Short mmCIF file of C-alpha atoms in Angstrom, two decimals:
data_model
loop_
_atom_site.label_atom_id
_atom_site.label_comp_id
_atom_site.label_asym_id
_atom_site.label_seq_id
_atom_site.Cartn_x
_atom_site.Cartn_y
_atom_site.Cartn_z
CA UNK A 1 9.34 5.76 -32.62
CA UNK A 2 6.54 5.84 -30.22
CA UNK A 3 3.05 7.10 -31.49
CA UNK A 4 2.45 10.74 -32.31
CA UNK A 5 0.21 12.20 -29.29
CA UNK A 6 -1.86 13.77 -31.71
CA UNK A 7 -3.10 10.82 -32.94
CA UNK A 8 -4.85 9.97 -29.69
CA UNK A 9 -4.84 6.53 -27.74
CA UNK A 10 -3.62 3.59 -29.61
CA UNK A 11 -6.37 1.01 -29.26
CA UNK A 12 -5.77 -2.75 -30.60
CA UNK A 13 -8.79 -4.21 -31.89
CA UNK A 14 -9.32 -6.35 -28.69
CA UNK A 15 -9.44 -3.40 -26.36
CA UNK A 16 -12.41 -1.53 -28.02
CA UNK A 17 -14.94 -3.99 -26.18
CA UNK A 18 -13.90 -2.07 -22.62
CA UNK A 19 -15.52 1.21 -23.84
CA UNK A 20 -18.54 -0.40 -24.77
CA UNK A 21 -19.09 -1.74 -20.94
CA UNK A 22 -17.69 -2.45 -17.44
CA UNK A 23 -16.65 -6.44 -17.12
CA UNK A 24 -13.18 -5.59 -19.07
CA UNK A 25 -12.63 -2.37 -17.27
CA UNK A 26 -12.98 -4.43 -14.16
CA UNK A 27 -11.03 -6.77 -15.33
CA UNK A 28 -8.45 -4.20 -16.09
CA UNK A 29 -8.71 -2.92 -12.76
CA UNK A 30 -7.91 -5.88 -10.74
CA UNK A 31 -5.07 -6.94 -13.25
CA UNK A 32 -3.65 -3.11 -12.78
CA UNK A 33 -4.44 -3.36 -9.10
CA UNK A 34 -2.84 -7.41 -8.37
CA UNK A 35 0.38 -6.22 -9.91
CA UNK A 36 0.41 -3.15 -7.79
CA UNK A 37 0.02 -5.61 -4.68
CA UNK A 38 2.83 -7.74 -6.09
CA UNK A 39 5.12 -5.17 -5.96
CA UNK A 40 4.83 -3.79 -2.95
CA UNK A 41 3.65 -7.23 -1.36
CA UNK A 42 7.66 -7.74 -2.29
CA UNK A 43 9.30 -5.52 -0.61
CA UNK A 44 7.80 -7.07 2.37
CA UNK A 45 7.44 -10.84 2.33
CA UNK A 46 11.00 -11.88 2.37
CA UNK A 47 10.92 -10.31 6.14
CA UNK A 48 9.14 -13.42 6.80
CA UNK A 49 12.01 -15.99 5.05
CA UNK A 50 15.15 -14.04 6.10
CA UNK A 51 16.20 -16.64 8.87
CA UNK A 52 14.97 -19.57 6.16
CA UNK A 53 16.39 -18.02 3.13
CA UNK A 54 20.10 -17.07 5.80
CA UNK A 55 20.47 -20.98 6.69
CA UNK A 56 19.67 -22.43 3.09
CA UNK A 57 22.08 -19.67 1.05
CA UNK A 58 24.52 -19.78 3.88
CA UNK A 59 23.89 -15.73 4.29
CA UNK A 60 25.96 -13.48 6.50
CA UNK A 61 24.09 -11.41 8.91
CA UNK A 62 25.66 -8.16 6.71
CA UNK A 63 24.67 -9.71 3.96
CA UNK A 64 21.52 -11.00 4.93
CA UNK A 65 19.69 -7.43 5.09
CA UNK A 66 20.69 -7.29 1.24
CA UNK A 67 18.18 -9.04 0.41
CA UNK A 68 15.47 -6.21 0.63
CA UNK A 69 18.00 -3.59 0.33
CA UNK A 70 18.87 -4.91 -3.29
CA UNK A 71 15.32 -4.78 -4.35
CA UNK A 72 14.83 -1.16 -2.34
CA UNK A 73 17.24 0.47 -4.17
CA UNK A 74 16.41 -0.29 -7.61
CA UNK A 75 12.90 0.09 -6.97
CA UNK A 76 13.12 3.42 -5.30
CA UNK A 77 16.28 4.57 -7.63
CA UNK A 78 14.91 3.43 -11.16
CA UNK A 79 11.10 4.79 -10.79
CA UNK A 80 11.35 8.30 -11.87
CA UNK A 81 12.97 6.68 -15.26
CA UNK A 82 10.39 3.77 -15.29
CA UNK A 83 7.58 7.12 -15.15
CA UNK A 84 9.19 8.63 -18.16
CA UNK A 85 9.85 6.07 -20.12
CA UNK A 86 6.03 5.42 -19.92
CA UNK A 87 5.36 8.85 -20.76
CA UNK A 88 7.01 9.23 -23.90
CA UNK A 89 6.55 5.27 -25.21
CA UNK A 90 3.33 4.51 -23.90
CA UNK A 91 2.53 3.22 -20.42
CA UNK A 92 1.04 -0.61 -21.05
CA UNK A 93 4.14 -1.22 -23.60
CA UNK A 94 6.54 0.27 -20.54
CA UNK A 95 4.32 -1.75 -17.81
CA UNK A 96 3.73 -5.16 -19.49
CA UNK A 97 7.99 -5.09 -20.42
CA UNK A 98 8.41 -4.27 -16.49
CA UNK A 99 6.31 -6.96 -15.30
CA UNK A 100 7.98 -9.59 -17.78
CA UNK A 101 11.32 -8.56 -16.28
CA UNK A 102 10.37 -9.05 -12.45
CA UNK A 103 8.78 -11.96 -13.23
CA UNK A 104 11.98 -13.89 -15.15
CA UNK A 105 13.64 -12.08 -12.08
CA UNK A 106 11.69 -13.96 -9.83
CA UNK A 107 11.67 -17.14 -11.37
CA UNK A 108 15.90 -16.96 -11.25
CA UNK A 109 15.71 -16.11 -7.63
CA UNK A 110 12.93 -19.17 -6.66
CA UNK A 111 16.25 -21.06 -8.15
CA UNK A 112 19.13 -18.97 -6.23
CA UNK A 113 21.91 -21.76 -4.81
CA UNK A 114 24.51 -18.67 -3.66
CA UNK A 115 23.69 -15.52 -2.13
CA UNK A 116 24.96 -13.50 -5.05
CA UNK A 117 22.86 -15.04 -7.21
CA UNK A 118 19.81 -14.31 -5.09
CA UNK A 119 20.69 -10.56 -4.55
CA UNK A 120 21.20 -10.11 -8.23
CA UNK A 121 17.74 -11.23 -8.98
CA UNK A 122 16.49 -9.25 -6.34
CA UNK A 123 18.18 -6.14 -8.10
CA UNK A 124 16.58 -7.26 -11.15
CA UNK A 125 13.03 -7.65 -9.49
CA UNK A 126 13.59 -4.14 -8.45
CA UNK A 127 14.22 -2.83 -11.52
CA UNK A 128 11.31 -4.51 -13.54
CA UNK A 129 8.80 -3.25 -10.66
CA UNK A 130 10.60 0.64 -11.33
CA UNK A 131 8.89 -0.24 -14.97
CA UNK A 132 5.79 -1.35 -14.22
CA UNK A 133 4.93 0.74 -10.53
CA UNK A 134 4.82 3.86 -12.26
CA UNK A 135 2.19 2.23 -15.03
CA UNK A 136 -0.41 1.28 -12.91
CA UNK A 137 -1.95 4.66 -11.44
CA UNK A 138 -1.51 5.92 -15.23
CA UNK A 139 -3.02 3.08 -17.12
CA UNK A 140 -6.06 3.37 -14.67
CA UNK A 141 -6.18 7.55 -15.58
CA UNK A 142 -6.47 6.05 -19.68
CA UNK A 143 -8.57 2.97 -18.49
CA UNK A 144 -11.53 4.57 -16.74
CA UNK A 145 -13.20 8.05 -17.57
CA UNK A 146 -13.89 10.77 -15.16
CA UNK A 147 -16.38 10.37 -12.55
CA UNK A 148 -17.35 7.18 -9.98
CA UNK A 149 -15.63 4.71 -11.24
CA UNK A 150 -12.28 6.24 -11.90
CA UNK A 151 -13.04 7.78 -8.54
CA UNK A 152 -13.23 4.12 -6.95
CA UNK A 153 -10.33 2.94 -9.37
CA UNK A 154 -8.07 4.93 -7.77
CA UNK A 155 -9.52 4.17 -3.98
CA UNK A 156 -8.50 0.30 -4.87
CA UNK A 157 -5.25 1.25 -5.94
CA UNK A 158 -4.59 3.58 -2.89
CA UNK A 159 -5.79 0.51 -0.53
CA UNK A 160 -3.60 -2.25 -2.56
CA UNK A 161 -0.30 0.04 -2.28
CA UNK A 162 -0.79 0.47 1.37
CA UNK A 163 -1.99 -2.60 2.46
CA UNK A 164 0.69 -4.20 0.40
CA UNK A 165 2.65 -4.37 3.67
CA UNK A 166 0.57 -6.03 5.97
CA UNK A 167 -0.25 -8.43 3.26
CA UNK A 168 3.40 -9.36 2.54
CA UNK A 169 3.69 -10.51 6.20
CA UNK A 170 0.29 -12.45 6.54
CA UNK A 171 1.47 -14.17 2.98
CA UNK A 172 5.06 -14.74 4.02
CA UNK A 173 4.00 -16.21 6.60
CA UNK A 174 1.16 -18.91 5.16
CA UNK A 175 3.74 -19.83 2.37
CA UNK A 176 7.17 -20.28 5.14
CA UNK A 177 4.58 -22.44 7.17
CA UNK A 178 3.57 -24.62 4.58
CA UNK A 179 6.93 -24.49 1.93
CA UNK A 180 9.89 -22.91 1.57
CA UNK A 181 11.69 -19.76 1.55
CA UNK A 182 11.80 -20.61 -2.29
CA UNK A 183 7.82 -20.05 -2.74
CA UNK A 184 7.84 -16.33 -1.70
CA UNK A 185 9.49 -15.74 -5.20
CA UNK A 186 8.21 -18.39 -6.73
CA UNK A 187 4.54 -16.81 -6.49
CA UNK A 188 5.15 -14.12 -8.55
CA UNK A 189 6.04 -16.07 -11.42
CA UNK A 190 2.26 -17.71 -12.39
CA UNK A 191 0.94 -14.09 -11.45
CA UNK A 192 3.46 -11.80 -13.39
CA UNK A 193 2.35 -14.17 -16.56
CA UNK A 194 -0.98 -14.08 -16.28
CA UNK A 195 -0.73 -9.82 -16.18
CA UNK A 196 1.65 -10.15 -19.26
CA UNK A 197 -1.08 -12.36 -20.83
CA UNK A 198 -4.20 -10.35 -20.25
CA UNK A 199 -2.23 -6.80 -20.61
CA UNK A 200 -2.52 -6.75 -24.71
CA UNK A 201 -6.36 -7.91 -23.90
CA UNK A 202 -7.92 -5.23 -21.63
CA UNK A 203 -5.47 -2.28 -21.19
CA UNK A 204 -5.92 0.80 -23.65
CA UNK A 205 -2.25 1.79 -24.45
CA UNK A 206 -1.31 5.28 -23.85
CA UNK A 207 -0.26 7.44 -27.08
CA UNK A 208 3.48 7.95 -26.63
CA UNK A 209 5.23 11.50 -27.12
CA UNK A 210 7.85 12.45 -29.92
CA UNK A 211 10.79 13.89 -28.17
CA UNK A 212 14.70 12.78 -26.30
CA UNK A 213 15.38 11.54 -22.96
CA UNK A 214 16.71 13.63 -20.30
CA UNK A 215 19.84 12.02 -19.93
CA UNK A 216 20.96 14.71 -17.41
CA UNK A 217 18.00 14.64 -15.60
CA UNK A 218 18.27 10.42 -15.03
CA UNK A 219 21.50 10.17 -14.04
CA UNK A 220 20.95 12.57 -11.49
CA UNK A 221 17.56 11.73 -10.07
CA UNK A 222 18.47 8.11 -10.26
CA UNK A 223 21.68 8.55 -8.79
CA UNK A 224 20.69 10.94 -6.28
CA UNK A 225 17.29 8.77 -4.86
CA UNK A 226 19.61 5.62 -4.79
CA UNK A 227 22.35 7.17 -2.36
CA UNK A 228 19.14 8.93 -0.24
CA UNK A 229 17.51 5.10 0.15
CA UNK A 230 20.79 3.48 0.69
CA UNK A 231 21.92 6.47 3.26
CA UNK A 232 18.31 5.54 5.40
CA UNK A 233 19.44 2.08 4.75
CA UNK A 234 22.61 2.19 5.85
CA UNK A 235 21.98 4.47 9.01
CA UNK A 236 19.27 1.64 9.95
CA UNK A 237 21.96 -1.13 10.12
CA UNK A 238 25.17 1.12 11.07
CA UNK A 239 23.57 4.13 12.91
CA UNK A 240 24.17 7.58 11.19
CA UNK A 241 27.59 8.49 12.32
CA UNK A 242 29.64 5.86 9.77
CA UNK A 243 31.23 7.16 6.93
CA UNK A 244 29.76 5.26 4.30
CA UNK A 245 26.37 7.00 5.84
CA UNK A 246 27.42 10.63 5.72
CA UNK A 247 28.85 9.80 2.31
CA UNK A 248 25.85 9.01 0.65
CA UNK A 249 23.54 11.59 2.20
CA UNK A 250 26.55 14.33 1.13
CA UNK A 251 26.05 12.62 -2.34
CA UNK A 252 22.32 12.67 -2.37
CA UNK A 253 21.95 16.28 -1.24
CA UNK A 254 24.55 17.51 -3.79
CA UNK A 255 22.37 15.80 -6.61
CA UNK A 256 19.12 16.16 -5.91
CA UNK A 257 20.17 19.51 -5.25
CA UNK A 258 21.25 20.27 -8.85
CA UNK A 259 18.03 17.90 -10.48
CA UNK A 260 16.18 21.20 -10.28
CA UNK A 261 18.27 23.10 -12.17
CA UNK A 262 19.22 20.66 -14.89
CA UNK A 263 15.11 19.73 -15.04
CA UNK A 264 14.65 23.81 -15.56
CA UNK A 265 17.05 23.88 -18.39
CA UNK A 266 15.72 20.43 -20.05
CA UNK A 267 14.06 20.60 -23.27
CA UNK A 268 11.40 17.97 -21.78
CA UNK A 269 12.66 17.19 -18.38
CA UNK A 270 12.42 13.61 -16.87
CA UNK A 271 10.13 15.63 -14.05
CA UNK A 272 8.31 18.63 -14.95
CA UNK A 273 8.76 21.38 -12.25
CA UNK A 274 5.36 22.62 -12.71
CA UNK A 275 4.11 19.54 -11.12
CA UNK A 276 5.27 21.31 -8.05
CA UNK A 277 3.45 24.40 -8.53
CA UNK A 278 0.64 23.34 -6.78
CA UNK A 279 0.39 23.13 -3.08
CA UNK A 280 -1.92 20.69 -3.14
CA UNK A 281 0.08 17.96 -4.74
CA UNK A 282 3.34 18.81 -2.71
CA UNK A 283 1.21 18.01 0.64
CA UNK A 284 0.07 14.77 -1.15
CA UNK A 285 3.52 13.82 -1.92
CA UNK A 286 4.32 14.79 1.94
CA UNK A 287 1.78 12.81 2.98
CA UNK A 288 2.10 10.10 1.35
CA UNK A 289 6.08 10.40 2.90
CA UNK A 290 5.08 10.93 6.41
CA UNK A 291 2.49 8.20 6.35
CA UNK A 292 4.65 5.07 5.19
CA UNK A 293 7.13 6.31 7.38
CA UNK A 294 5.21 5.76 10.65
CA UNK A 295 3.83 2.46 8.91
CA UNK A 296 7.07 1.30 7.86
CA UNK A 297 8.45 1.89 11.35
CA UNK A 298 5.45 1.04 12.90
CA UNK A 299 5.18 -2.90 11.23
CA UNK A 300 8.85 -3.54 11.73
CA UNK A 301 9.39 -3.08 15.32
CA UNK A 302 5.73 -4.61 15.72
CA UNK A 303 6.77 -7.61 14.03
CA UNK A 304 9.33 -7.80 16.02
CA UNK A 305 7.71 -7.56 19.68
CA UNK A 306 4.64 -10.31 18.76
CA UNK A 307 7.68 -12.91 17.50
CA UNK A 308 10.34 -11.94 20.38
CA UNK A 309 8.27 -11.10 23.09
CA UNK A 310 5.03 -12.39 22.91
CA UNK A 311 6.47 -15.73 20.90
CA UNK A 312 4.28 -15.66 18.29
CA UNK A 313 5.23 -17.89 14.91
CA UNK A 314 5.80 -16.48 11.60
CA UNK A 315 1.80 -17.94 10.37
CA UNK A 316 0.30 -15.91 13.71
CA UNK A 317 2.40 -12.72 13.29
CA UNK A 318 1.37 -12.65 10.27
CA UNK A 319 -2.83 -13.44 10.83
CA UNK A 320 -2.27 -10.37 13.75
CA UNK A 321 -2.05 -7.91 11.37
CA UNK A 322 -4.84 -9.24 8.88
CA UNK A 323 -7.25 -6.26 11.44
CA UNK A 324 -4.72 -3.04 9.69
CA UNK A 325 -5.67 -4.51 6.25
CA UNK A 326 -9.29 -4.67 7.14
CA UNK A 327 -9.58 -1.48 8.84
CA UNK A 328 -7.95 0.33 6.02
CA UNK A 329 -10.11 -1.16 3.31
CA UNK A 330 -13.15 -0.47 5.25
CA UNK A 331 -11.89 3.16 5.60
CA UNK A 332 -10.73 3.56 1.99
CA UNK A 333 -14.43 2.41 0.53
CA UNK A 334 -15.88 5.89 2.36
CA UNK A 335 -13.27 8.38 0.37
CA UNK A 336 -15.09 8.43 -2.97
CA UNK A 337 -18.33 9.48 -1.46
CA UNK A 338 -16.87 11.79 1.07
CA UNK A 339 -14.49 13.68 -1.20
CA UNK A 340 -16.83 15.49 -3.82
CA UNK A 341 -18.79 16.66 -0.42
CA UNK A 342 -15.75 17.69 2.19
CA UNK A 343 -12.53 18.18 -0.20
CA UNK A 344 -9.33 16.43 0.49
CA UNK A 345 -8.26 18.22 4.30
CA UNK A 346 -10.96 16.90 6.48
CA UNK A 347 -10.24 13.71 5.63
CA UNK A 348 -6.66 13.26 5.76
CA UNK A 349 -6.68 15.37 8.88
CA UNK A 350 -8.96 12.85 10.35
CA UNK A 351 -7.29 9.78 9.35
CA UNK A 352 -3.94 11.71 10.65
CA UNK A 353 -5.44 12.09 14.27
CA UNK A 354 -6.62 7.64 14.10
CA UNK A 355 -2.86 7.44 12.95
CA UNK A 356 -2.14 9.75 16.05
CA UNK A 357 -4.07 7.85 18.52
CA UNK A 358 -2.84 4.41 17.35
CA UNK A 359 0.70 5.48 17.27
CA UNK A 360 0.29 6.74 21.20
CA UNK A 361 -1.21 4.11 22.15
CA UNK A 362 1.49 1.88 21.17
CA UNK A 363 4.32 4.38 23.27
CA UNK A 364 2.55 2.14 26.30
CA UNK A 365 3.42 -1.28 25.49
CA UNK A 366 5.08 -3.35 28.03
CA UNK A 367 6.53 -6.47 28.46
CA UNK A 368 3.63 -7.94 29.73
CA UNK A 369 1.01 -6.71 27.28
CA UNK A 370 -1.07 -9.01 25.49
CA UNK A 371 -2.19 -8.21 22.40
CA UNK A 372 -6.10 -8.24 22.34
CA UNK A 373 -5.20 -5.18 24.62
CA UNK A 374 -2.03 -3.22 22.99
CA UNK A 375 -2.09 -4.55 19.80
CA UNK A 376 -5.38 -4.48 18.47
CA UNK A 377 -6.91 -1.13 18.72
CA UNK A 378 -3.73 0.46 17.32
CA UNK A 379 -3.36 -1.52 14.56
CA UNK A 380 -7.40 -1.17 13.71
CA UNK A 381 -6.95 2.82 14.01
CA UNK A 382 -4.00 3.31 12.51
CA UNK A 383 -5.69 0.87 9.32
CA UNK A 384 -8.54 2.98 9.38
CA UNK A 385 -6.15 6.54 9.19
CA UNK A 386 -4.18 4.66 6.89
CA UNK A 387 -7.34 4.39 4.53
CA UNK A 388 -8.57 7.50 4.56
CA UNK A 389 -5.06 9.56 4.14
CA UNK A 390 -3.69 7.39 1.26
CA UNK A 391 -6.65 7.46 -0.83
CA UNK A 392 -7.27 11.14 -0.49
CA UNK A 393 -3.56 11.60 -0.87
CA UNK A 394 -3.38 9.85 -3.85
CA UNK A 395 -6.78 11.85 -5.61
CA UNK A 396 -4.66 15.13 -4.92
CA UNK A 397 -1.51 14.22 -6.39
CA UNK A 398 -3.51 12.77 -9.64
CA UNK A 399 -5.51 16.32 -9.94
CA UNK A 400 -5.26 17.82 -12.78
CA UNK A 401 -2.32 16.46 -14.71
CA UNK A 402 -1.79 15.95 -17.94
CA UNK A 403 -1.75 13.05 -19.93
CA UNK A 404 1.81 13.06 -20.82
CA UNK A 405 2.73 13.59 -17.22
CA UNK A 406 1.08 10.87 -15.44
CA UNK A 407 3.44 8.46 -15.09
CA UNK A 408 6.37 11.00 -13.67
CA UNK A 409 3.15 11.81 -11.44
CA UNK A 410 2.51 8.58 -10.47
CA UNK A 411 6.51 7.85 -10.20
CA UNK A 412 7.29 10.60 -7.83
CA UNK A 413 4.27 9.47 -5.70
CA UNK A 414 5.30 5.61 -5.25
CA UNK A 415 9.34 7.54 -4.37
CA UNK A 416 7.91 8.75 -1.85
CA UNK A 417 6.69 5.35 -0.42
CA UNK A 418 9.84 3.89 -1.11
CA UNK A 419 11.99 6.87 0.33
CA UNK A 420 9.31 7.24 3.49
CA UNK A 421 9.37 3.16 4.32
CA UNK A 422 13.67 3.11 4.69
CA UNK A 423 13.37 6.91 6.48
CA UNK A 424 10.83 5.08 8.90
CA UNK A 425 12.90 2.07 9.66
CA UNK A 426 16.27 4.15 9.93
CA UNK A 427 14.66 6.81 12.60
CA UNK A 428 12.49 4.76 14.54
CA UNK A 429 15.64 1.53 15.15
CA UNK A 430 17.99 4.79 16.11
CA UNK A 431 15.75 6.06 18.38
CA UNK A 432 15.30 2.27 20.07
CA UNK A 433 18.77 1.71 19.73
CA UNK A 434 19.48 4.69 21.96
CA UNK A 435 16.57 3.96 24.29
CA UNK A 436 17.53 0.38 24.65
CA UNK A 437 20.79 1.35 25.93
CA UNK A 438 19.73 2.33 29.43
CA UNK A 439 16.96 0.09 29.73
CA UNK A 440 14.92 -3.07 28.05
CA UNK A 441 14.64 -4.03 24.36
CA UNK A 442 10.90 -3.24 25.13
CA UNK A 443 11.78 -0.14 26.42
CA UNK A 444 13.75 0.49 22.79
CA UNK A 445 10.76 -0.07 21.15
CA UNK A 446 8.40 2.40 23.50
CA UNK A 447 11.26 5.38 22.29
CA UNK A 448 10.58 3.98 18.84
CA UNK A 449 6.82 4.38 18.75
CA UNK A 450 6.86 7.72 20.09
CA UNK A 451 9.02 8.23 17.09
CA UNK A 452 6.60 7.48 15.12
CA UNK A 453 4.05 9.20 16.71
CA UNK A 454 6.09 12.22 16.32
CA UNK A 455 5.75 11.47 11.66
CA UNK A 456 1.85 10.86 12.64
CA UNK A 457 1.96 14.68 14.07
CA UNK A 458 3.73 15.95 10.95
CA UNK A 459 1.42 14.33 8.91
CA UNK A 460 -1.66 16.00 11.15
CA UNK A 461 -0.05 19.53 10.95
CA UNK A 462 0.67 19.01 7.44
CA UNK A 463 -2.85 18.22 6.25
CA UNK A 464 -3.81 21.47 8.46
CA UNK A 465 -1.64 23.55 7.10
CA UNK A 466 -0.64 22.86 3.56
CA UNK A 467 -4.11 21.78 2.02
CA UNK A 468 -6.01 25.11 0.74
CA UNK A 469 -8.21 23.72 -1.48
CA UNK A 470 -12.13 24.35 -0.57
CA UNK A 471 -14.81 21.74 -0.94
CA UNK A 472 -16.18 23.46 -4.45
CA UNK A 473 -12.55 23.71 -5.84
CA UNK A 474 -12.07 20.18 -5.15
CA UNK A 475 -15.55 18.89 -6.60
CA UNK A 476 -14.24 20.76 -9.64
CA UNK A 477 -10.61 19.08 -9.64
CA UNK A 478 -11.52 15.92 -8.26
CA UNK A 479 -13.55 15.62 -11.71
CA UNK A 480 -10.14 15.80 -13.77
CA UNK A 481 -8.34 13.25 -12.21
#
């Protein structure tokens, strides 16, 4: 039976030194933080080992995607549960058991000798980071109080969950050069103990709620977000036509069309519906969408021009996009201080027209670019948009919600990276699909990037439009986060 919430926080007798100052807080923050970069650092760095990891296991090219498809789906499927679960038996207990599961997870994999064994543990590294994702943004709400340094808590974890990309491929990269496909799960392993370790030690644990799971409400949001990632999925490899494709999104819609109703009826629903209420969050959940979606997009077909046409090697594709990561933290460290002065809408609009500019610059590659000249600047100002949108983003959607609704909060805000990174991939590789038919793969990827210039729009006319809040509202909310 989890802890009665009027008791208030359950604090072990270790974790009363982190009121008292800030060197466990910190600590806390960069353990909460490094697992947050694992897991979406993980989604990413098998890119890298896909033609090592095809010729060791033997892989089909089918079968070959499955290896971040497996670890998509279960990620993106299980969060909303993984967010619940947290709510009503206390986030650290919910995070440190999802860790401990991707970690074993990843261990098996490092040790794979077929490639069902490999996409099983893949499955099963999804499913432990659908436990722990949700944790992190929550765990940091209990860990620091309002103010600055909650304020700059949250900034790192906005950075570490979009930079998580990038870093996958400079990382994937360093560790194919100098090992084996084997390492880029073995890496996890030494990391997800250490968090299991040092979770007990520093993290406050959050006081649980008395009350049932929505069974209803799981089975159909799970169900539901798995056939919507697996239908972008699919139309990515198959194009949108097939009817494995229409057969999911059919599915999808017809669930996640009923979730409302069945959450309105719940008892204690496995997503509160007033969480939607305000306008505010739903354009930081939209964001947050539009945003991976061009990045997503953006990185993959970018990733593939430096290798395929400008014959880069894994270790240098990898080091080229080391200027996104830097431009985006440089960005991100500005929010705090320009948030409690300008509200959320100046900024996101602004880092929506650098992710404008950088996406339009990119609809002019050519074969013969280089790529000091039509590489660089894009990737530096769509970093720098990247920064400023996904920490604002992520301040809005934490506004104001209460304690026992933090981690569906924080769930439904990491769906909608997962969701928005396989909607990216599946529109942009139509559109250069259909543009490489009458003309050159480079020309494929110039329809592609205009693709995603057309999300970086959205996202501008959605932070223009959507966000109401003035600066003095914000100053007020900003303070509850």
């Amino acid at each position: 039976m989890p802890p009665d919430s009027t008791s208030g926080p359950a604090i072990a007798p270790g974790e009363r030194a982190q009121e008292d100052g800030a060197p466990v807080a910190s600590l806390a923050l960069a353990l909460l933080a490094t697992c947050q970069l694992v897991l979406v650092v993980d989604a990413s760095i098998v890119n890298i080992a896909l033609p090592s990891i095809q010729s060791g296991l033997h892989f089909s090219d089918a079968g070959l995607s499955w290896v971040v498809n497996a670890y998509t789906l279960a990620f993106g499927g299980l969060l909303l549960i993984g967010g619940r679960a947290g709510d009503l038996l206390g986030h650290r207990r919910v995070f440190v058991a999802g860790v401990a599961v991707f970690t074993v997870a990843s261990l098996a994999g490092g040790f794979a000798l077929t490639p069902g064994w490999l996409l099983a543990a893949r499955a099963a590294q999804g499913v432990g980071a659908a436990l722990a994702g949700p944790g992190t943004l929550a765990l940091i709400a209990t860990t620091f109080e309002d103010g600055p340094r909650r304020a700059r808590a949250l900034a790192v974890f906005s950075v570490v969950a979009s930079a998580g990309m990038v870093a996958g491929l400079v990382l994937g990269g360093l560790l194919i050069a100098w090992t084996s496909w084997r390492s880029v799960m073995f890496v996890n392993v030494p990391i997800g103990v250490a968090i299991v370790l040092l979770a007990p030690r520093v993290l406050r644990e959050t006081a649980g709620k008395d009350g049932r799971f929505d069974i209803a409400g799981a089975l159909t949001c799970t169900l539901g977000s798995t056939l919507l990632v697996y239908g972008f999925v699919r139309a990515a490899e198959h194009g949108w036509s097939g009817g494995l494709t229409a057969g999911a999104f059919g599915g999808a819609a017809v669930l996640l069309t009923l979730f409302p109703a069945i959450e309105a009826r719940a008892e204690q629903p496995i997503m509160p519906l007033r969480l939607f209420a305000d306008r505010d969050r739903v354009g930081a959940f939209l964001m947050r969408l539009l945003l991976t979606s061009a990045m997503s997009g953006m990185l993959f077909f970018l990733t593939l021009y430096v290798q395929k046409v400008l014959g880069y090697g894994p270790l240098a594709t990898g080091f080229g996009f080391l200027p996104t990561t830097i431009a985006l933290i440089a960005a991100s460290r500005a929010v705090p201080r320009l948030l409690p002065r300008y509200g959320p809408q100046p900024i996101m609009a602004a880092g929506a027209v650098l992710c404008v500019a950088g996406m339009v610059w990119l609809t002019q590659i050519s074969a013969t670019s280089s790529y000091a000249a039509m590489i660089l600047g894009p990737v530096l100002l769509f970093g720098a948009g990247t920064g400023l949108v996904a920490v604002a983003a992520t301040f809005v959607a934490m506004s104001s919600v209460e304690a026992g609704e933090s981690g569906a909060t924080s769930a439904l805000l990491q769906s909608m990276q997962q969701i928005g990174g396989s909607l990216g991939v599946a529109v942009l590789v139509t559109v250069n699909d259909a543009a490489a038919r009458g003309g050159s793969q480079v020309e494929g990827m110039r329809g592609a990037f205009v693709a995603g210039a057309v999300f970086t729009v959205l996202m501008l006319v959605t932070a223009l439009l959507v966000f109401r809040r003035r600066r003095n509202d914000q100053g007020r909310s900003g303070s509850q986060i």
